[in-house]
Structures are given as structure tokens and as C-alpha cells.
Coordinates of C-alpha atoms in Angstrom, one line a residue:
X1 CA 47.9 -11.6 73.9
X2 CA 47.7 -11.2 77.7
X3 CA 44.8 -13.0 78.0
X4 CA 46.6 -16.2 76.4
X5 CA 49.2 -15.9 78.8
X6 CA 46.9 -15.9 81.6
X7 CA 45.0 -18.7 80.4
X8 CA 48.4 -20.6 79.7
X9 CA 49.1 -19.9 83.4
X10 CA 46.0 -20.8 84.7
X11 CA 46.1 -24.4 83.1
X12 CA 49.8 -24.7 84.5
X13 CA 48.8 -23.8 87.9
X14 CA 45.7 -26.6 87.4
X15 CA 48.5 -29.4 86.4
X16 CA 50.9 -28.3 88.7
X17 CA 48.1 -28.9 91.6
X18 CA 47.0 -32.3 90.4
X19 CA 50.8 -33.1 90.1
X20 CA 51.3 -32.4 94.0
X21 CA 48.1 -34.2 94.6
X22 CA 49.6 -37.3 92.9
X23 CA 53.2 -37.4 94.4
X24 CA 53.7 -35.4 97.6
X25 CA 57.3 -35.3 96.5
X26 CA 56.8 -33.4 93.0
X27 CA 57.2 -30.1 94.7
X28 CA 60.9 -30.3 94.9
X29 CA 61.5 -32.2 91.9
X30 CA 63.2 -30.7 88.9
X31 CA 60.3 -30.4 86.7
X32 CA 58.4 -28.9 89.2
X33 CA 61.4 -26.1 89.7
X34 CA 61.5 -25.8 86.0
X35 CA 57.6 -25.2 85.9
X36 CA 57.4 -22.6 88.8
X37 CA 59.9 -19.9 88.5
X38 CA 61.8 -21.3 85.5
X39 CA 63.3 -18.4 84.7
X40 CA 65.1 -18.4 88.4
X41 CA 66.4 -22.1 87.9
X42 CA 70.1 -22.7 87.3
X43 CA 71.2 -26.2 86.1
X44 CA 73.8 -27.6 88.0
X45 CA 75.9 -28.3 85.5
X46 CA 79.5 -27.5 84.6
X47 CA 80.0 -24.8 81.7
X48 CA 83.5 -24.7 80.1
X49 CA 84.0 -21.0 79.3
X50 CA 87.4 -21.5 78.0
X51 CA 86.2 -21.5 74.1
X52 CA 84.5 -18.4 74.5
X53 CA 87.5 -16.8 76.2
X54 CA 89.8 -17.9 73.6
X55 CA 87.4 -16.6 70.8
X56 CA 87.1 -13.5 72.9
X57 CA 91.0 -13.4 72.7
X58 CA 90.7 -13.4 69.1
X59 CA 89.3 -9.8 69.4
X60 CA 92.7 -8.7 71.0
X61 CA 95.0 -9.7 68.2
X62 CA 94.3 -6.8 65.5
X63 CA 95.4 -3.6 67.5
X64 CA 99.1 -5.2 67.3
X65 CA 99.5 -4.5 63.8
X66 CA 97.9 -1.3 63.9
X67 CA 99.9 2.3 64.2
X68 CA 99.3 5.4 65.4
X69 CA 96.3 7.3 66.5
X70 CA 94.2 3.9 65.0
X71 CA 96.2 1.5 67.3
X72 CA 95.4 4.1 70.1
X73 CA 91.4 4.0 69.3
X74 CA 91.6 0.4 69.2
X75 CA 93.0 -0.1 72.5
X76 CA 91.0 2.0 74.0
X77 CA 88.1 0.5 72.4
X78 CA 89.3 -2.5 73.9
X79 CA 89.9 -1.6 77.3
X80 CA 86.4 0.1 77.4
X81 CA 84.6 -3.3 76.1
X82 CA 86.5 -5.1 79.3
X83 CA 85.4 -2.5 81.9
X84 CA 81.8 -2.7 80.8
X85 CA 81.6 -6.6 80.5
X86 CA 80.1 -8.2 83.8
X87 CA 82.0 -10.1 86.3
X88 CA 82.8 -13.6 84.5
X89 CA 81.6 -16.9 85.6
X90 CA 85.0 -18.5 85.6
X91 CA 87.2 -15.5 87.0
X92 CA 90.3 -18.1 86.9
X93 CA 89.9 -19.0 83.3
X94 CA 89.0 -15.5 82.1
X95 CA 92.0 -14.1 84.0
X96 CA 94.4 -16.9 82.5
X97 CA 93.1 -16.3 79.1
X98 CA 92.1 -12.6 78.9
X99 CA 94.6 -11.2 81.9
X100 CA 97.5 -11.2 79.6
X101 CA 95.9 -9.4 76.6
X102 CA 94.7 -7.1 79.4
X103 CA 98.2 -6.2 80.7
X104 CA 99.3 -5.8 77.1
X105 CA 97.1 -2.9 76.5
X106 CA 97.6 -1.3 79.9
X107 CA 101.3 -1.4 78.7
X108 CA 100.5 -0.3 75.4
X109 CA 98.4 2.6 76.5
X110 CA 101.2 3.5 79.1
X111 CA 103.8 3.6 76.5
X112 CA 101.8 6.2 74.7
X113 CA 101.2 6.0 70.7
X114 CA 103.6 7.7 68.3
X115 CA 101.3 9.3 65.2
X116 CA 102.1 8.2 62.0
X117 CA 103.0 10.8 59.2
X118 CA 102.1 8.7 56.2
X119 CA 100.2 5.3 55.4
X120 CA 103.9 4.3 53.3
X121 CA 106.8 5.0 54.5
X122 CA 106.3 5.6 58.1
X123 CA 108.8 5.3 60.5
X124 CA 108.3 2.0 62.9
X125 CA 107.6 2.9 66.7
X126 CA 110.7 2.6 68.6
X127 CA 111.4 -0.9 69.3
X128 CA 108.0 -1.9 67.8
X129 CA 106.2 -1.9 64.6
X130 CA 107.5 -4.4 61.9
X131 CA 107.8 -7.1 64.3
X132 CA 104.7 -7.6 65.6
X133 CA 105.2 -5.7 68.9
X134 CA 108.4 -7.6 69.6
X135 CA 111.7 -6.0 70.0
X136 CA 114.4 -8.3 69.1
X137 CA 114.9 -10.6 72.1
X138 CA 111.0 -10.4 73.0
X139 CA 109.9 -12.4 69.9
X140 CA 109.1 -16.0 71.0
X141 CA 110.6 -16.8 67.5
X142 CA 113.5 -14.8 67.3
X143 CA 116.4 -17.4 67.1

């Protein structure tokens, strides 16, 4: 397999040399940059990460309906996931979409989690629980 790769690279080098002999500007062209060091080439086009961040935001919704140790484990998992992520390409977009979710996770972790005694008939956490983690006036749909 390595022989095939070496042969292909040798042929590519020959073609690059011929192209440079025919056109002196070829070495600075986009095509030449793609052929030489293509792994390092970054195209100059804008990338909108909003769709990705909105999809990622969906992962931060399920913990809000959980209770007790299950909720605590999910909050810790999500915070660990955020901490393990590399620096986003669009920091402003990431902060705008994912930032509030991170703040909610950190606030929930700071409040602590009450253990649920049973799945049915468990007492709702004080100020939270059946209302989707909103107390009466914090709910945007409260009239």
C-alpha cells in the first residue's frame, strides 16, 4: 500500500513541476495549494455554526425534566462535555446560544439536587419540578 502512495506522490510531483514550468503563477494558485499540503489548506469561506450550536442546544433540554441523582448525573455529564470541547470557531455565536444553557447548568449544580424517594408521589423540588424548572413568575408562559 505504501508503494502505491509513493508512486502517486511521485506522479503528482511530476505534474506539479510541469504545471509550474508552463505557468509561473501556478505555484501561488488555489489549485497548487490544494495539491501541495492540502491538509493544511483552509478555504476562505464563511462557515455559519449557528445550525450546529442550535442542534447542540437540544442536548441541554432533557436534564430539566429529570429529578434527583439522575438530574445531577446529567448536569455533570453536560458540564464535562462542555469542558472537554475545544475552542469554538465562532465564540460569539457559541456564547449566545450555548452560554445561557451553561449558566443554567452551573446554577442547578450550585443549588444542589434533592434525592427523590420514589418515582411516583415524589415531592417536587422547592420552587422547581412540575413547572419545567420555573417558579410561578419565572415561567415565560405565566399569565
